[in-house]
Structures are given as structure tokens and as C-alpha cells.
Tab-separated table of C-alpha atoms in Angstrom:
chain	number	residue	atom	x	y	z
A	1	ILE	CA	-6.739	7.216	8.576
A	2	ALA	CA	-6.215	10.709	9.887
A	3	GLY	CA	-4.395	13.549	8.149
A	4	LYS	CA	-4.201	14.999	4.687
A	5	MET	CA	-1.139	13.159	3.527
A	6	SER	CA	-2.940	10.330	1.775
A	7	SER	CA	-5.874	9.985	-0.556
A	8	LEU	CA	-6.690	6.739	1.359
A	9	GLN	CA	-7.843	8.782	4.312
A	10	GLU	CA	-11.529	8.033	3.842
A	11	GLY	CA	-11.350	4.870	5.925
A	12	GLY	CA	-9.467	1.722	6.704
A	13	LEU	CA	-7.516	-0.401	9.109
A	14	LEU	CA	-4.476	1.157	10.771
A	15	VAL	CA	-1.842	-0.798	12.709
A	16	GLU	CA	0.907	1.307	14.153
A	17	ARG	CA	3.991	-0.777	14.879
A	18	ASN	CA	7.763	-0.482	14.460
A	19	TRP	CA	8.246	-3.534	12.239
A	20	THR	CA	11.225	-3.896	9.905
A	21	ASP	CA	11.072	-7.099	7.808
A	22	TYR	CA	7.541	-8.354	7.321
A	23	LYS	CA	4.964	-9.598	4.840
A	24	ILE	CA	1.531	-8.213	4.376
A	25	THR	CA	-1.102	-10.357	2.626
A	26	PHE	CA	-4.775	-9.694	2.151
A	27	ARG	CA	-7.605	-10.466	-0.236
A	28	ALA	CA	-9.693	-7.674	-1.777
A	29	LYS	CA	-12.909	-7.879	-3.727
A	30	PRO	CA	-13.683	-4.579	-5.454
A	31	LEU	CA	-17.381	-3.851	-5.858
A	32	GLN	CA	-16.904	-0.360	-7.183
A	33	ILE	CA	-13.509	0.990	-8.424
A	34	GLY	CA	-12.427	2.801	-11.537
A	35	ASP	CA	-11.065	6.298	-11.968
A	36	ASN	CA	-8.333	8.070	-9.913
A	37	ASN	CA	-10.839	8.800	-7.089
A	38	SER	CA	-12.018	5.197	-6.825
A	39	TYR	CA	-9.368	2.781	-5.754
A	40	PHE	CA	-8.084	0.720	-2.822
A	41	GLY	CA	-4.649	0.323	-1.447
A	42	VAL	CA	-2.223	-0.232	1.448
A	43	LEU	CA	0.070	2.093	3.249
A	44	PHE	CA	3.159	0.369	4.681
A	45	ARG	CA	6.254	1.267	6.694
A	46	LEU	CA	3.947	3.917	8.085
A	47	ARG	CA	5.665	6.328	10.566
A	48	THR	CA	3.640	8.948	12.272
A	49	GLY	CA	5.072	12.448	12.629
A	50	PRO	CA	3.984	15.957	13.660
A	51	ASN	CA	2.983	17.177	10.188
A	52	CYS	CA	3.658	14.794	7.374
A	53	GLN	CA	4.063	11.096	7.797
A	54	LYS	CA	6.591	8.775	6.183
A	55	PHE	CA	5.132	5.865	4.345
A	56	TYR	CA	4.745	3.975	1.043
A	57	GLU	CA	1.321	3.997	-0.712
A	58	LEU	CA	0.411	1.140	-3.014
A	59	ALA	CA	-2.829	1.879	-4.881
A	60	PHE	CA	-4.962	-0.334	-7.207
A	61	ASN	CA	-7.651	0.417	-9.716
A	62	GLN	CA	-7.180	-0.331	-13.416
A	63	THR	CA	-3.508	0.280	-12.798
A	64	VAL	CA	-1.062	-0.152	-9.889
A	65	SER	CA	1.057	2.722	-8.497
A	66	LEU	CA	3.635	2.988	-5.674
A	67	ASN	CA	4.547	6.258	-4.046
A	68	ALA	CA	6.848	7.145	-1.166
A	69	PHE	CA	5.809	9.966	1.163
A	70	THR	CA	9.038	11.375	2.539
A	71	GLY	CA	7.785	13.027	5.729
A	72	ASP	CA	8.783	16.396	4.306
A	73	GLN	CA	6.478	19.351	3.770
A	74	SER	CA	6.403	21.888	0.936
A	75	PRO	CA	6.201	25.617	1.687
A	76	ASP	CA	2.438	25.516	0.899
A	77	GLY	CA	1.811	22.770	3.486
A	78	ASN	CA	1.481	19.775	1.161
A	79	CYS	CA	3.258	16.543	2.043
A	80	LEU	CA	5.908	15.561	-0.464
A	81	ALA	CA	6.001	12.260	-2.279
A	82	ARG	CA	7.829	10.625	-5.135
A	83	SER	CA	6.519	8.029	-7.501
A	84	PHE	CA	8.348	4.743	-8.154
A	85	PHE	CA	5.904	3.453	-10.745
A	86	SER	CA	2.377	4.031	-12.001
A	87	GLY	CA	0.300	2.944	-14.921
A	88	ILE	CA	1.190	-0.782	-14.651
A	89	PRO	CA	-1.978	-2.722	-15.682
A	90	SER	CA	-3.429	-4.354	-12.530
A	91	TYR	CA	-6.014	-6.685	-14.163
A	92	ILE	CA	-8.240	-5.969	-11.120
A	93	VAL	CA	-11.761	-7.248	-11.907
A	94	ARG	CA	-14.875	-6.148	-10.039
A	95	ASP	CA	-16.769	-8.738	-8.028
A	96	LYS	CA	-13.706	-11.080	-8.003
A	97	TRP	CA	-11.336	-11.792	-5.064
A	98	HIS	CA	-7.727	-10.719	-5.616
A	99	GLU	CA	-4.742	-11.517	-3.425
A	100	VAL	CA	-2.219	-8.829	-2.617
A	101	LYS	CA	1.221	-9.694	-1.143
A	102	ILE	CA	3.934	-7.184	-0.063
A	103	GLU	CA	7.259	-8.496	1.174
A	104	LEU	CA	9.569	-6.005	2.967
A	105	TYR	CA	13.237	-6.982	3.483
A	106	GLY	CA	15.422	-4.041	4.620
A	107	PRO	CA	15.204	-1.508	1.697
A	108	GLU	CA	13.657	-4.179	-0.699
A	109	ILE	CA	9.936	-3.973	-1.531
A	110	ILE	CA	8.442	-6.883	-3.522
A	111	ILE	CA	4.803	-6.644	-4.673
A	112	TYR	CA	2.619	-9.426	-5.979
A	113	LEU	CA	-1.008	-9.452	-7.203
A	114	ASP	CA	-2.688	-12.752	-7.576
A	115	ASP	CA	0.704	-14.587	-7.292
A	116	THR	CA	2.191	-12.496	-10.136
A	117	LEU	CA	5.177	-10.287	-9.466
A	118	ILE	CA	4.087	-6.728	-10.119
A	119	ASN	CA	7.358	-4.933	-9.235
A	120	ARG	CA	10.470	-4.991	-7.049
A	121	VAL	CA	11.866	-1.727	-5.689
A	122	THR	CA	14.820	-0.845	-3.491
A	123	ASP	CA	14.497	2.308	-1.465
A	124	ASP	CA	15.317	3.479	2.069
A	125	THR	CA	12.892	6.344	2.560
A	126	THR	CA	11.717	4.537	5.606
A	127	LEU	CA	12.740	1.042	6.790
A	128	THR	CA	10.312	0.537	9.691
A	129	GLY	CA	6.659	1.152	10.553
A	130	GLY	CA	3.153	-0.197	10.623
A	131	PHE	CA	0.539	-0.500	7.876
A	132	SER	CA	-2.901	0.593	6.850
A	133	ILE	CA	-5.408	-0.832	4.405
A	134	GLY	CA	-8.104	1.394	3.068
A	135	LEU	CA	-9.938	2.824	0.148
A	136	ALA	CA	-10.589	6.143	-1.565
A	137	PRO	CA	-13.932	8.038	-1.262
A	138	HIS	CA	-15.787	6.492	-4.250
A	139	ALA	CA	-14.581	2.904	-3.902
A	140	GLU	CA	-16.412	-0.037	-2.459
A	141	VAL	CA	-14.146	-3.006	-1.543
A	142	LEU	CA	-14.417	-6.044	0.680
A	143	PHE	CA	-11.248	-7.073	2.536
A	144	ASP	CA	-10.544	-10.495	3.982
A	145	ASP	CA	-7.715	-12.648	5.364
A	146	ILE	CA	-5.520	-9.706	6.429
A	147	LYS	CA	-2.213	-11.101	7.702
A	148	VAL	CA	1.067	-9.690	8.789
A	149	VAL	CA	4.007	-12.093	9.283
A	150	GLU	CA	7.500	-11.205	10.467
A	151	LEU	CA	10.171	-12.249	8.048
A	152	VAL	CA	13.671	-13.407	8.842
A	153	ALA	CA	16.159	-10.923	7.351
A	154	ARG	CA	18.052	-12.259	4.433
């Protein structure tokens, strides 16, 4: 993942599309995660831009967090983001497969971990875009069964 706008830039899968209503599911088996520099996650509704990109970042380690990168840049060159939630216990266990599901309907974002609703957010920072799955520099994670399915708008 190119650019300095995300801490998930160390590596991952990037799919650039202009999707609106879709569901992302994947399985993740963390072998090494922990502190703030050691997590995995997914970027979605990813829209590329000249400087800062617009996207949502969902990150997992001992907690779950969701941030929206607005596509705007501060005077010092950093890409601006706002947090929707952080610090929610994730119950991520090393050496165990976990299923992540993200449903995107218009401005609604619904997030599940292991079939348990983590959070539901309504926001219109960006309503279309692709996705990326990746990990931070000190994390080791296996990914499997990555699927994206178009959803019928409600």
C-alpha cells in the first residue's frame, strides 16, 4: 500500500474499484500482534487522490478501532483523520482463525468479528471505493477466504 496516509502501508492486498454497497469478509489468523505497532486491518471505500486519500481504516490488535481519513491535508503535510471508536476489546487470540465482516450500505458501516456485532456507524466521508487488507510493520498474520460481494441497496 503506497503513501504515508496509513500505518497499514507495510504490505497487503489492494483492490481499486468504485463500489458503493458491498460486503467484505475474510479470515485472519494472527501469529504476532500486540501493541499499537503490531496489528492488522482493512481499508475500505478507498479513493485514491493526489496527496491524501479518502478511506476508512479498521484496525485489530487487543482492541478494535475505526478511523476515517478525509482526503484533506494539514499545513504540515499530514493526512487528516477522525476516530469513530477505539479501545473496544477485540478478543483477538493469536494462533486462532477469526472472521471479519464489514457491510457497507450507503452511509451505513456495520462491523462484525466472529459473528458478533462490533459496531454500527453512519458516516458519509466517502460512499464509494475499493479496499485493502494489510498489516502493520511488526505484525504477522495469515489471511484466507477474502471475499467481496455486491449488496443490494436497502
